[in-house]
mmCIF file with all atom_site columns, C-alpha atoms in Angstrom:
data_model
loop_
_atom_site.group_PDB
_atom_site.id
_atom_site.type_symbol
_atom_site.label_atom_id
_atom_site.label_alt_id
_atom_site.label_comp_id
_atom_site.label_asym_id
_atom_site.label_entity_id
_atom_site.label_seq_id
_atom_site.pdbx_PDB_ins_code
_atom_site.Cartn_x
_atom_site.Cartn_y
_atom_site.Cartn_z
_atom_site.occupancy
_atom_site.B_iso_or_equiv
_atom_site.pdbx_formal_charge
_atom_site.auth_seq_id
_atom_site.auth_comp_id
_atom_site.auth_asym_id
_atom_site.auth_atom_id
_atom_site.pdbx_PDB_model_num
ATOM 1   C CA . LYS A 1 1   ? -30.042 -13.089 5.645   1.00 0.00 ? 1   LYS A CA 1
ATOM 2   C CA . GLN A 1 2   ? -28.093 -12.150 2.670   1.00 0.00 ? 2   GLN A CA 1
ATOM 3   C CA . GLU A 1 3   ? -25.596 -14.314 1.266   1.00 0.00 ? 3   GLU A CA 1
ATOM 4   C CA . VAL A 1 4   ? -23.472 -14.238 -1.395  1.00 0.00 ? 4   VAL A CA 1
ATOM 5   C CA . THR A 1 5   ? -21.486 -18.073 -1.984  1.00 0.00 ? 5   THR A CA 1
ATOM 6   C CA . GLN A 1 6   ? -18.318 -18.448 -4.729  1.00 0.00 ? 6   GLN A CA 1
ATOM 7   C CA . ILE A 1 7   ? -17.858 -21.756 -5.779  1.00 0.00 ? 7   ILE A CA 1
ATOM 8   C CA . PRO A 1 8   ? -15.663 -23.073 -6.234  1.00 0.00 ? 8   PRO A CA 1
ATOM 9   C CA . ALA A 1 9   ? -12.855 -21.510 -3.839  1.00 0.00 ? 9   ALA A CA 1
ATOM 10  C CA . ALA A 1 10  ? -9.863  -22.036 -6.129  1.00 0.00 ? 10  ALA A CA 1
ATOM 11  C CA . LEU A 1 11  ? -8.962  -23.771 -9.293  1.00 0.00 ? 11  LEU A CA 1
ATOM 12  C CA . SER A 1 12  ? -5.987  -23.906 -11.342 1.00 0.00 ? 12  SER A CA 1
ATOM 13  C CA . VAL A 1 13  ? -5.953  -24.218 -15.055 1.00 0.00 ? 13  VAL A CA 1
ATOM 14  C CA . PRO A 1 14  ? -2.939  -24.123 -17.907 1.00 0.00 ? 14  PRO A CA 1
ATOM 15  C CA . GLU A 1 15  ? -2.919  -21.199 -20.182 1.00 0.00 ? 15  GLU A CA 1
ATOM 16  C CA . GLY A 1 16  ? -5.166  -20.008 -22.756 1.00 0.00 ? 16  GLY A CA 1
ATOM 17  C CA . GLU A 1 17  ? -7.719  -22.119 -21.350 1.00 0.00 ? 17  GLU A CA 1
ATOM 18  C CA . ASN A 1 18  ? -11.307 -19.799 -20.247 1.00 0.00 ? 18  ASN A CA 1
ATOM 19  C CA . LEU A 1 19  ? -12.169 -19.035 -16.652 1.00 0.00 ? 19  LEU A CA 1
ATOM 20  C CA . VAL A 1 20  ? -15.947 -19.837 -15.223 1.00 0.00 ? 20  VAL A CA 1
ATOM 21  C CA . LEU A 1 21  ? -16.039 -18.827 -12.440 1.00 0.00 ? 21  LEU A CA 1
ATOM 22  C CA . ASN A 1 22  ? -19.711 -18.710 -10.478 1.00 0.00 ? 22  ASN A CA 1
ATOM 23  C CA . CYS A 1 23  ? -21.481 -16.522 -7.485  1.00 0.00 ? 23  CYS A CA 1
ATOM 24  C CA . SER A 1 24  ? -24.361 -17.007 -5.673  1.00 0.00 ? 24  SER A CA 1
ATOM 25  C CA . PHE A 1 25  ? -26.675 -14.664 -3.606  1.00 0.00 ? 25  PHE A CA 1
ATOM 26  C CA . THR A 1 26  ? -29.766 -16.190 -1.574  1.00 0.00 ? 26  THR A CA 1
ATOM 27  C CA . ASP A 1 27  ? -31.523 -12.359 -1.673  1.00 0.00 ? 27  ASP A CA 1
ATOM 28  C CA . SER A 1 28  ? -32.486 -11.176 -5.236  1.00 0.00 ? 28  SER A CA 1
ATOM 29  C CA . ALA A 1 29  ? -33.207 -7.728  -3.630  1.00 0.00 ? 29  ALA A CA 1
ATOM 30  C CA . ILE A 1 30  ? -29.327 -6.895  -4.785  1.00 0.00 ? 30  ILE A CA 1
ATOM 31  C CA . TYR A 1 31  ? -28.753 -2.705  -6.893  1.00 0.00 ? 31  TYR A CA 1
ATOM 32  C CA . ASN A 1 32  ? -26.453 -4.305  -8.781  1.00 0.00 ? 32  ASN A CA 1
ATOM 33  C CA . LEU A 1 33  ? -23.550 -7.010  -8.604  1.00 0.00 ? 33  LEU A CA 1
ATOM 34  C CA . GLN A 1 34  ? -19.783 -6.601  -8.778  1.00 0.00 ? 34  GLN A CA 1
ATOM 35  C CA . TRP A 1 35  ? -17.081 -8.331  -9.451  1.00 0.00 ? 35  TRP A CA 1
ATOM 36  C CA . PHE A 1 36  ? -13.622 -7.497  -8.106  1.00 0.00 ? 36  PHE A CA 1
ATOM 37  C CA . ARG A 1 37  ? -9.459  -8.944  -8.264  1.00 0.00 ? 37  ARG A CA 1
ATOM 38  C CA . GLN A 1 38  ? -6.965  -8.947  -5.642  1.00 0.00 ? 38  GLN A CA 1
ATOM 39  C CA . ASP A 1 39  ? -3.994  -9.455  -5.249  1.00 0.00 ? 39  ASP A CA 1
ATOM 40  C CA . PRO A 1 40  ? -2.148  -11.386 -2.541  1.00 0.00 ? 40  PRO A CA 1
ATOM 41  C CA . GLY A 1 41  ? -2.352  -8.485  0.198   1.00 0.00 ? 41  GLY A CA 1
ATOM 42  C CA . LYS A 1 42  ? -3.013  -5.982  -1.563  1.00 0.00 ? 42  LYS A CA 1
ATOM 43  C CA . GLY A 1 43  ? -6.959  -3.786  -2.107  1.00 0.00 ? 43  GLY A CA 1
ATOM 44  C CA . LEU A 1 44  ? -9.553  -4.702  -4.421  1.00 0.00 ? 44  LEU A CA 1
ATOM 45  C CA . THR A 1 45  ? -9.706  -3.543  -8.065  1.00 0.00 ? 45  THR A CA 1
ATOM 46  C CA . SER A 1 46  ? -12.896 -3.054  -9.761  1.00 0.00 ? 46  SER A CA 1
ATOM 47  C CA . LEU A 1 47  ? -13.832 -5.765  -12.272 1.00 0.00 ? 47  LEU A CA 1
ATOM 48  C CA . LEU A 1 48  ? -17.078 -4.788  -13.616 1.00 0.00 ? 48  LEU A CA 1
ATOM 49  C CA . LEU A 1 49  ? -20.274 -3.953  -12.532 1.00 0.00 ? 49  LEU A CA 1
ATOM 50  C CA . ILE A 1 50  ? -23.605 -4.928  -13.527 1.00 0.00 ? 50  ILE A CA 1
ATOM 51  C CA . GLN A 1 51  ? -26.977 -3.327  -12.718 1.00 0.00 ? 51  GLN A CA 1
ATOM 52  C CA . SER A 1 52  ? -29.564 -4.806  -11.622 1.00 0.00 ? 52  SER A CA 1
ATOM 53  C CA . SER A 1 53  ? -31.694 -4.194  -15.096 1.00 0.00 ? 53  SER A CA 1
ATOM 54  C CA . GLN A 1 54  ? -28.985 -5.262  -16.828 1.00 0.00 ? 54  GLN A CA 1
ATOM 55  C CA . ARG A 1 55  ? -27.990 -8.582  -17.799 1.00 0.00 ? 55  ARG A CA 1
ATOM 56  C CA . GLU A 1 56  ? -24.572 -9.000  -18.519 1.00 0.00 ? 56  GLU A CA 1
ATOM 57  C CA . GLN A 1 57  ? -21.506 -6.794  -18.680 1.00 0.00 ? 57  GLN A CA 1
ATOM 58  C CA . THR A 1 58  ? -17.963 -6.724  -20.580 1.00 0.00 ? 58  THR A CA 1
ATOM 59  C CA . SER A 1 59  ? -14.894 -5.536  -20.705 1.00 0.00 ? 59  SER A CA 1
ATOM 60  C CA . GLY A 1 60  ? -11.864 -7.063  -22.857 1.00 0.00 ? 60  GLY A CA 1
ATOM 61  C CA . ARG A 1 61  ? -11.725 -10.221 -21.948 1.00 0.00 ? 61  ARG A CA 1
ATOM 62  C CA . LEU A 1 62  ? -13.483 -10.281 -19.318 1.00 0.00 ? 62  LEU A CA 1
ATOM 63  C CA . ASN A 1 63  ? -17.487 -10.603 -19.749 1.00 0.00 ? 63  ASN A CA 1
ATOM 64  C CA . ALA A 1 64  ? -20.218 -11.145 -16.580 1.00 0.00 ? 64  ALA A CA 1
ATOM 65  C CA . SER A 1 65  ? -23.930 -12.319 -16.741 1.00 0.00 ? 65  SER A CA 1
ATOM 66  C CA . LEU A 1 66  ? -26.683 -11.239 -13.819 1.00 0.00 ? 66  LEU A CA 1
ATOM 67  C CA . ASP A 1 67  ? -29.433 -14.205 -13.832 1.00 0.00 ? 67  ASP A CA 1
ATOM 68  C CA . LYS A 1 68  ? -31.615 -11.937 -10.479 1.00 0.00 ? 68  LYS A CA 1
ATOM 69  C CA . SER A 1 69  ? -34.365 -14.749 -10.453 1.00 0.00 ? 69  SER A CA 1
ATOM 70  C CA . SER A 1 70  ? -32.194 -17.641 -9.576  1.00 0.00 ? 70  SER A CA 1
ATOM 71  C CA . GLY A 1 71  ? -29.881 -15.730 -7.984  1.00 0.00 ? 71  GLY A CA 1
ATOM 72  C CA . ARG A 1 72  ? -26.615 -16.461 -10.137 1.00 0.00 ? 72  ARG A CA 1
ATOM 73  C CA . SER A 1 73  ? -23.584 -14.344 -10.998 1.00 0.00 ? 73  SER A CA 1
ATOM 74  C CA . THR A 1 74  ? -21.059 -15.898 -13.911 1.00 0.00 ? 74  THR A CA 1
ATOM 75  C CA . LEU A 1 75  ? -18.039 -14.461 -14.175 1.00 0.00 ? 75  LEU A CA 1
ATOM 76  C CA . TYR A 1 76  ? -16.274 -16.101 -17.790 1.00 0.00 ? 76  TYR A CA 1
ATOM 77  C CA . ILE A 1 77  ? -12.196 -15.030 -18.873 1.00 0.00 ? 77  ILE A CA 1
ATOM 78  C CA . ALA A 1 78  ? -11.896 -15.484 -22.194 1.00 0.00 ? 78  ALA A CA 1
ATOM 79  C CA . ALA A 1 79  ? -7.541  -17.239 -22.988 1.00 0.00 ? 79  ALA A CA 1
ATOM 80  C CA . SER A 1 80  ? -5.948  -16.667 -19.212 1.00 0.00 ? 80  SER A CA 1
ATOM 81  C CA . GLN A 1 81  ? -2.365  -15.764 -19.389 1.00 0.00 ? 81  GLN A CA 1
ATOM 82  C CA . PRO A 1 82  ? -0.907  -15.476 -16.187 1.00 0.00 ? 82  PRO A CA 1
ATOM 83  C CA . GLY A 1 83  ? -1.232  -12.444 -15.100 1.00 0.00 ? 83  GLY A CA 1
ATOM 84  C CA . ASP A 1 84  ? -4.889  -13.358 -14.895 1.00 0.00 ? 84  ASP A CA 1
ATOM 85  C CA . SER A 1 85  ? -4.145  -15.270 -11.595 1.00 0.00 ? 85  SER A CA 1
ATOM 86  C CA . ALA A 1 86  ? -5.420  -13.648 -8.319  1.00 0.00 ? 86  ALA A CA 1
ATOM 87  C CA . THR A 1 87  ? -8.235  -14.180 -6.186  1.00 0.00 ? 87  THR A CA 1
ATOM 88  C CA . TYR A 1 88  ? -11.590 -12.972 -8.474  1.00 0.00 ? 88  TYR A CA 1
ATOM 89  C CA . LEU A 1 89  ? -14.858 -11.779 -5.653  1.00 0.00 ? 89  LEU A CA 1
ATOM 90  C CA . CYS A 1 90  ? -18.474 -10.679 -6.354  1.00 0.00 ? 90  CYS A CA 1
ATOM 91  C CA . ALA A 1 91  ? -20.246 -8.573  -4.036  1.00 0.00 ? 91  ALA A CA 1
ATOM 92  C CA . ALA A 1 92  ? -24.198 -8.302  -4.376  1.00 0.00 ? 92  ALA A CA 1
ATOM 93  C CA . ARG A 1 93  ? -25.502 -4.793  -3.481  1.00 0.00 ? 93  ARG A CA 1
ATOM 94  C CA . TYR A 1 94  ? -27.998 -4.589  -0.862  1.00 0.00 ? 94  TYR A CA 1
ATOM 95  C CA . ASP A 1 95  ? -28.326 -0.914  -0.080  1.00 0.00 ? 95  ASP A CA 1
ATOM 96  C CA . TYR A 1 96  ? -25.193 0.875   1.630   1.00 0.00 ? 96  TYR A CA 1
ATOM 97  C CA . LYS A 1 97  ? -23.612 -1.723  1.663   1.00 0.00 ? 97  LYS A CA 1
ATOM 98  C CA . LEU A 1 98  ? -21.637 -4.262  -0.079  1.00 0.00 ? 98  LEU A CA 1
ATOM 99  C CA . SER A 1 99  ? -22.327 -8.395  0.849   1.00 0.00 ? 99  SER A CA 1
ATOM 100 C CA . PHE A 1 100 ? -18.956 -10.210 -0.554  1.00 0.00 ? 100 PHE A CA 1
ATOM 101 C CA . GLY A 1 101 ? -18.350 -14.015 -0.693  1.00 0.00 ? 101 GLY A CA 1
ATOM 102 C CA . ALA A 1 102 ? -15.286 -15.643 0.083   1.00 0.00 ? 102 ALA A CA 1
ATOM 103 C CA . GLY A 1 103 ? -13.671 -15.477 -3.243  1.00 0.00 ? 103 GLY A CA 1
ATOM 104 C CA . THR A 1 104 ? -11.895 -18.414 -5.778  1.00 0.00 ? 104 THR A CA 1
ATOM 105 C CA . THR A 1 105 ? -8.325  -18.045 -6.153  1.00 0.00 ? 105 THR A CA 1
ATOM 106 C CA . VAL A 1 106 ? -6.931  -18.308 -9.509  1.00 0.00 ? 106 VAL A CA 1
ATOM 107 C CA . THR A 1 107 ? -3.762  -20.203 -10.546 1.00 0.00 ? 107 THR A CA 1
ATOM 108 C CA . VAL A 1 108 ? -3.208  -20.293 -13.957 1.00 0.00 ? 108 VAL A CA 1
ATOM 109 C CA . ARG A 1 109 ? -0.494  -22.539 -15.502 1.00 0.00 ? 109 ARG A CA 1
ATOM 110 C CA . ALA A 1 110 ? 2.378   -21.066 -17.883 1.00 0.00 ? 110 ALA A CA 1
ATOM 111 C CA . ASP B 2 1   ? -6.918  11.488  -10.734 1.00 0.00 ? 1   ASP B CA 1
ATOM 112 C CA . ALA B 2 2   ? -5.933  9.870   -7.578  1.00 0.00 ? 2   ALA B CA 1
ATOM 113 C CA . GLY B 2 3   ? -7.605  6.385   -6.201  1.00 0.00 ? 3   GLY B CA 1
ATOM 114 C CA . VAL B 2 4   ? -8.549  5.708   -2.202  1.00 0.00 ? 4   VAL B CA 1
ATOM 115 C CA . THR B 2 5   ? -5.495  6.612   -0.605  1.00 0.00 ? 5   THR B CA 1
ATOM 116 C CA . GLN B 2 6   ? -5.342  4.507   3.191   1.00 0.00 ? 6   GLN B CA 1
ATOM 117 C CA . SER B 2 7   ? -2.958  5.333   5.937   1.00 0.00 ? 7   SER B CA 1
ATOM 118 C CA . PRO B 2 8   ? -0.765  3.760   7.343   1.00 0.00 ? 8   PRO B CA 1
ATOM 119 C CA . THR B 2 9   ? 0.179   0.611   5.257   1.00 0.00 ? 9   THR B CA 1
ATOM 120 C CA . HIS B 2 10  ? 1.241   -1.567  7.792   1.00 0.00 ? 10  HIS B CA 1
ATOM 121 C CA . LEU B 2 11  ? 0.986   -1.641  11.461  1.00 0.00 ? 11  LEU B CA 1
ATOM 122 C CA . ILE B 2 12  ? 1.159   -3.802  14.346  1.00 0.00 ? 12  ILE B CA 1
ATOM 123 C CA . LYS B 2 13  ? -1.021  -3.431  18.123  1.00 0.00 ? 13  LYS B CA 1
ATOM 124 C CA . THR B 2 14  ? -0.617  -4.568  21.641  1.00 0.00 ? 14  THR B CA 1
ATOM 125 C CA . ARG B 2 15  ? -3.241  -6.396  22.560  1.00 0.00 ? 15  ARG B CA 1
ATOM 126 C CA . GLY B 2 16  ? -5.603  -3.697  24.343  1.00 0.00 ? 16  GLY B CA 1
ATOM 127 C CA . GLN B 2 17  ? -4.487  -0.397  22.645  1.00 0.00 ? 17  GLN B CA 1
ATOM 128 C CA . HIS B 2 18  ? -6.206  1.731   20.347  1.00 0.00 ? 18  HIS B CA 1
ATOM 129 C CA . VAL B 2 19  ? -5.689  2.188   16.680  1.00 0.00 ? 19  VAL B CA 1
ATOM 130 C CA . THR B 2 20  ? -6.937  4.915   13.867  1.00 0.00 ? 20  THR B CA 1
ATOM 131 C CA . LEU B 2 21  ? -6.782  4.064   10.556  1.00 0.00 ? 21  LEU B CA 1
ATOM 132 C CA . ARG B 2 22  ? -7.576  6.489   8.145   1.00 0.00 ? 22  ARG B CA 1
ATOM 133 C CA . CYS B 2 23  ? -8.694  7.138   3.739   1.00 0.00 ? 23  CYS B CA 1
ATOM 134 C CA . SER B 2 24  ? -9.089  9.687   1.518   1.00 0.00 ? 24  SER B CA 1
ATOM 135 C CA . PRO B 2 25  ? -12.111 8.861   -1.197  1.00 0.00 ? 25  PRO B CA 1
ATOM 136 C CA . ILE B 2 26  ? -12.084 9.972   -4.813  1.00 0.00 ? 26  ILE B CA 1
ATOM 137 C CA . SER B 2 27  ? -12.283 13.395  -4.994  1.00 0.00 ? 27  SER B CA 1
ATOM 138 C CA . GLY B 2 28  ? -15.762 13.994  -4.945  1.00 0.00 ? 28  GLY B CA 1
ATOM 139 C CA . HIS B 2 29  ? -16.913 10.977  -3.849  1.00 0.00 ? 29  HIS B CA 1
ATOM 140 C CA . LYS B 2 30  ? -19.402 12.096  -1.209  1.00 0.00 ? 30  LYS B CA 1
ATOM 141 C CA . SER B 2 31  ? -19.478 8.508   0.519   1.00 0.00 ? 31  SER B CA 1
ATOM 142 C CA . VAL B 2 32  ? -16.894 6.545   2.358   1.00 0.00 ? 32  VAL B CA 1
ATOM 143 C CA . SER B 2 33  ? -17.980 2.138   3.746   1.00 0.00 ? 33  SER B CA 1
ATOM 144 C CA . TRP B 2 34  ? -15.046 0.579   5.642   1.00 0.00 ? 34  TRP B CA 1
ATOM 145 C CA . TYR B 2 35  ? -14.737 -3.395  5.731   1.00 0.00 ? 35  TYR B CA 1
ATOM 146 C CA . GLN B 2 36  ? -12.667 -5.476  7.455   1.00 0.00 ? 36  GLN B CA 1
ATOM 147 C CA . GLN B 2 37  ? -11.044 -8.774  5.650   1.00 0.00 ? 37  GLN B CA 1
ATOM 148 C CA . VAL B 2 38  ? -10.050 -11.688 8.102   1.00 0.00 ? 38  VAL B CA 1
ATOM 149 C CA . LEU B 2 39  ? -7.151  -13.760 6.271   1.00 0.00 ? 39  LEU B CA 1
ATOM 150 C CA . GLY B 2 40  ? -9.096  -16.091 3.559   1.00 0.00 ? 40  GLY B CA 1
ATOM 151 C CA . GLN B 2 41  ? -12.641 -14.886 3.488   1.00 0.00 ? 41  GLN B CA 1
ATOM 152 C CA . GLY B 2 42  ? -14.162 -11.920 2.836   1.00 0.00 ? 42  GLY B CA 1
ATOM 153 C CA . PRO B 2 43  ? -14.664 -8.605  3.601   1.00 0.00 ? 43  PRO B CA 1
ATOM 154 C CA . GLN B 2 44  ? -16.966 -7.594  5.766   1.00 0.00 ? 44  GLN B CA 1
ATOM 155 C CA . PHE B 2 45  ? -18.768 -4.225  6.327   1.00 0.00 ? 45  PHE B CA 1
ATOM 156 C CA . ILE B 2 46  ? -18.474 -2.603  9.373   1.00 0.00 ? 46  ILE B CA 1
ATOM 157 C CA . PHE B 2 47  ? -19.301 1.698   8.449   1.00 0.00 ? 47  PHE B CA 1
ATOM 158 C CA . GLN B 2 48  ? -21.056 3.181   5.651   1.00 0.00 ? 48  GLN B CA 1
ATOM 159 C CA . TYR B 2 49  ? -21.247 7.504   6.007   1.00 0.00 ? 49  TYR B CA 1
ATOM 160 C CA . TYR B 2 50  ? -22.422 9.235   3.446   1.00 0.00 ? 50  TYR B CA 1
ATOM 161 C CA . GLU B 2 51  ? -22.142 13.284  3.639   1.00 0.00 ? 51  GLU B CA 1
ATOM 162 C CA . LYS B 2 52  ? -20.776 12.721  7.369   1.00 0.00 ? 52  LYS B CA 1
ATOM 163 C CA . GLU B 2 53  ? -23.572 10.832  8.769   1.00 0.00 ? 53  GLU B CA 1
ATOM 164 C CA . GLU B 2 54  ? -23.761 7.176   9.538   1.00 0.00 ? 54  GLU B CA 1
ATOM 165 C CA . ARG B 2 55  ? -26.196 5.626   7.281   1.00 0.00 ? 55  ARG B CA 1
ATOM 166 C CA . GLY B 2 56  ? -24.636 2.169   7.885   1.00 0.00 ? 56  GLY B CA 1
ATOM 167 C CA . ARG B 2 57  ? -23.321 -0.082  10.283  1.00 0.00 ? 57  ARG B CA 1
ATOM 168 C CA . GLY B 2 58  ? -22.667 -4.035  10.050  1.00 0.00 ? 58  GLY B CA 1
ATOM 169 C CA . ASN B 2 59  ? -22.552 -6.491  13.109  1.00 0.00 ? 59  ASN B CA 1
ATOM 170 C CA . PHE B 2 60  ? -19.664 -4.927  14.778  1.00 0.00 ? 60  PHE B CA 1
ATOM 171 C CA . PRO B 2 61  ? -18.769 -4.435  18.410  1.00 0.00 ? 61  PRO B CA 1
ATOM 172 C CA . ASP B 2 62  ? -19.061 -0.666  19.987  1.00 0.00 ? 62  ASP B CA 1
ATOM 173 C CA . ARG B 2 63  ? -15.284 -0.568  19.908  1.00 0.00 ? 63  ARG B CA 1
ATOM 174 C CA . PHE B 2 64  ? -15.826 0.225   16.864  1.00 0.00 ? 64  PHE B CA 1
ATOM 175 C CA . SER B 2 65  ? -16.667 3.811   15.374  1.00 0.00 ? 65  SER B CA 1
ATOM 176 C CA . ALA B 2 66  ? -15.640 6.081   12.546  1.00 0.00 ? 66  ALA B CA 1
ATOM 177 C CA . ARG B 2 67  ? -16.273 9.739   11.666  1.00 0.00 ? 67  ARG B CA 1
ATOM 178 C CA . GLN B 2 68  ? -16.567 11.738  8.276   1.00 0.00 ? 68  GLN B CA 1
ATOM 179 C CA . PHE B 2 69  ? -14.627 15.209  7.820   1.00 0.00 ? 69  PHE B CA 1
ATOM 180 C CA . PRO B 2 70  ? -16.014 18.265  6.084   1.00 0.00 ? 70  PRO B CA 1
ATOM 181 C CA . ASN B 2 71  ? -13.385 17.199  3.063   1.00 0.00 ? 71  ASN B CA 1
ATOM 182 C CA . TYR B 2 72  ? -14.952 13.497  2.393   1.00 0.00 ? 72  TYR B CA 1
ATOM 183 C CA . SER B 2 73  ? -11.805 11.763  4.374   1.00 0.00 ? 73  SER B CA 1
ATOM 184 C CA . SER B 2 74  ? -13.194 9.453   7.427   1.00 0.00 ? 74  SER B CA 1
ATOM 185 C CA . GLU B 2 75  ? -11.664 7.547   10.553  1.00 0.00 ? 75  GLU B CA 1
ATOM 186 C CA . LEU B 2 76  ? -11.674 4.014   11.693  1.00 0.00 ? 76  LEU B CA 1
ATOM 187 C CA . ASN B 2 77  ? -11.322 3.777   15.092  1.00 0.00 ? 77  ASN B CA 1
ATOM 188 C CA . VAL B 2 78  ? -10.627 -0.073  17.587  1.00 0.00 ? 78  VAL B CA 1
ATOM 189 C CA . ASN B 2 79  ? -10.845 0.343   21.374  1.00 0.00 ? 79  ASN B CA 1
ATOM 190 C CA . ALA B 2 80  ? -9.259  -2.355  23.531  1.00 0.00 ? 80  ALA B CA 1
ATOM 191 C CA . LEU B 2 81  ? -8.079  -4.244  20.848  1.00 0.00 ? 81  LEU B CA 1
ATOM 192 C CA . LEU B 2 82  ? -8.113  -8.308  20.334  1.00 0.00 ? 82  LEU B CA 1
ATOM 193 C CA . LEU B 2 83  ? -5.608  -10.977 18.126  1.00 0.00 ? 83  LEU B CA 1
ATOM 194 C CA . GLY B 2 84  ? -9.171  -11.654 16.395  1.00 0.00 ? 84  GLY B CA 1
ATOM 195 C CA . ASP B 2 85  ? -9.010  -7.687  15.320  1.00 0.00 ? 85  ASP B CA 1
ATOM 196 C CA . SER B 2 86  ? -6.270  -8.595  13.010  1.00 0.00 ? 86  SER B CA 1
ATOM 197 C CA . ALA B 2 87  ? -7.184  -8.219  9.165   1.00 0.00 ? 87  ALA B CA 1
ATOM 198 C CA . LEU B 2 88  ? -7.051  -6.467  6.458   1.00 0.00 ? 88  LEU B CA 1
ATOM 199 C CA . TYR B 2 89  ? -9.305  -3.161  6.428   1.00 0.00 ? 89  TYR B CA 1
ATOM 200 C CA . LEU B 2 90  ? -10.552 -1.859  3.446   1.00 0.00 ? 90  LEU B CA 1
ATOM 201 C CA . CYS B 2 91  ? -12.499 1.738   3.212   1.00 0.00 ? 91  CYS B CA 1
ATOM 202 C CA . ALA B 2 92  ? -14.340 2.141   -0.339  1.00 0.00 ? 92  ALA B CA 1
ATOM 203 C CA . SER B 2 93  ? -16.464 5.254   -1.937  1.00 0.00 ? 93  SER B CA 1
ATOM 204 C CA . THR B 2 94  ? -19.279 5.231   -3.655  1.00 0.00 ? 94  THR B CA 1
ATOM 205 C CA . GLU B 2 95  ? -19.798 7.006   -6.664  1.00 0.00 ? 95  GLU B CA 1
ATOM 206 C CA . GLY B 2 96  ? -23.656 5.625   -8.577  1.00 0.00 ? 96  GLY B CA 1
ATOM 207 C CA . ASN B 2 97  ? -23.554 2.654   -6.388  1.00 0.00 ? 97  ASN B CA 1
ATOM 208 C CA . GLU B 2 98  ? -20.252 1.698   -7.761  1.00 0.00 ? 98  GLU B CA 1
ATOM 209 C CA . ALA B 2 99  ? -17.290 0.961   -5.138  1.00 0.00 ? 99  ALA B CA 1
ATOM 210 C CA . PHE B 2 100 ? -13.538 1.517   -5.605  1.00 0.00 ? 100 PHE B CA 1
ATOM 211 C CA . PHE B 2 101 ? -11.214 0.585   -2.921  1.00 0.00 ? 101 PHE B CA 1
ATOM 212 C CA . GLY B 2 102 ? -8.169  1.762   -1.251  1.00 0.00 ? 102 GLY B CA 1
ATOM 213 C CA . GLN B 2 103 ? -4.587  -0.837  -0.709  1.00 0.00 ? 103 GLN B CA 1
ATOM 214 C CA . GLY B 2 104 ? -6.225  -1.820  2.612   1.00 0.00 ? 104 GLY B CA 1
ATOM 215 C CA . THR B 2 105 ? -4.463  -0.826  6.005   1.00 0.00 ? 105 THR B CA 1
ATOM 216 C CA . ARG B 2 106 ? -2.997  -4.241  7.508   1.00 0.00 ? 106 ARG B CA 1
ATOM 217 C CA . LEU B 2 107 ? -3.242  -4.329  11.508  1.00 0.00 ? 107 LEU B CA 1
ATOM 218 C CA . THR B 2 108 ? -1.516  -6.931  13.239  1.00 0.00 ? 108 THR B CA 1
ATOM 219 C CA . VAL B 2 109 ? -2.308  -7.689  17.020  1.00 0.00 ? 109 VAL B CA 1
ATOM 220 C CA . VAL B 2 110 ? 0.484   -9.466  18.643  1.00 0.00 ? 110 VAL B CA 1
#
């Protein structure tokens, strides 16, 4: 079964602190792993895509790592800002479909 | 370029009714997928279409159906609505195994 888990479900940090969001998947036969941001009641915004052959991907303050052998991916957000408050979802691609975690809801306190 | 567009953005239906949701992919994308996101959970895969052919179906009842048109837009149909069908329905178009999502349709069944 292709399950994706995100821990913790929620976290609150003061502005300026670095964020570390975890994602684990049970089936390592992924095509890629994608991180998304979701604001309340809205759709998903793609943040980073890591191909199965890559170890990490970076975009601005965001860095995502992938370890297929251990079934883990981590999203790092440097120097968090109140505007980073949102739910972050990871999704593992298995052929034609994405399997999502339930997300980590982040609150950055000013 | 326009992103993935979905219509309507919100709608309210009564139990037992039928609903049709619409999606237009990013120009040039030939693959469209549908996901259901219940409050507090990650999106669940419903269908994927590529070049008007169904490539994959998730664990949803036969009340759910979809199709893709020659211009690659897509419709998701749900018959005999249940209260449990209340959710955010997300459409994604895919290019190179990277998924891009629309803003979703919020369906409320009363």
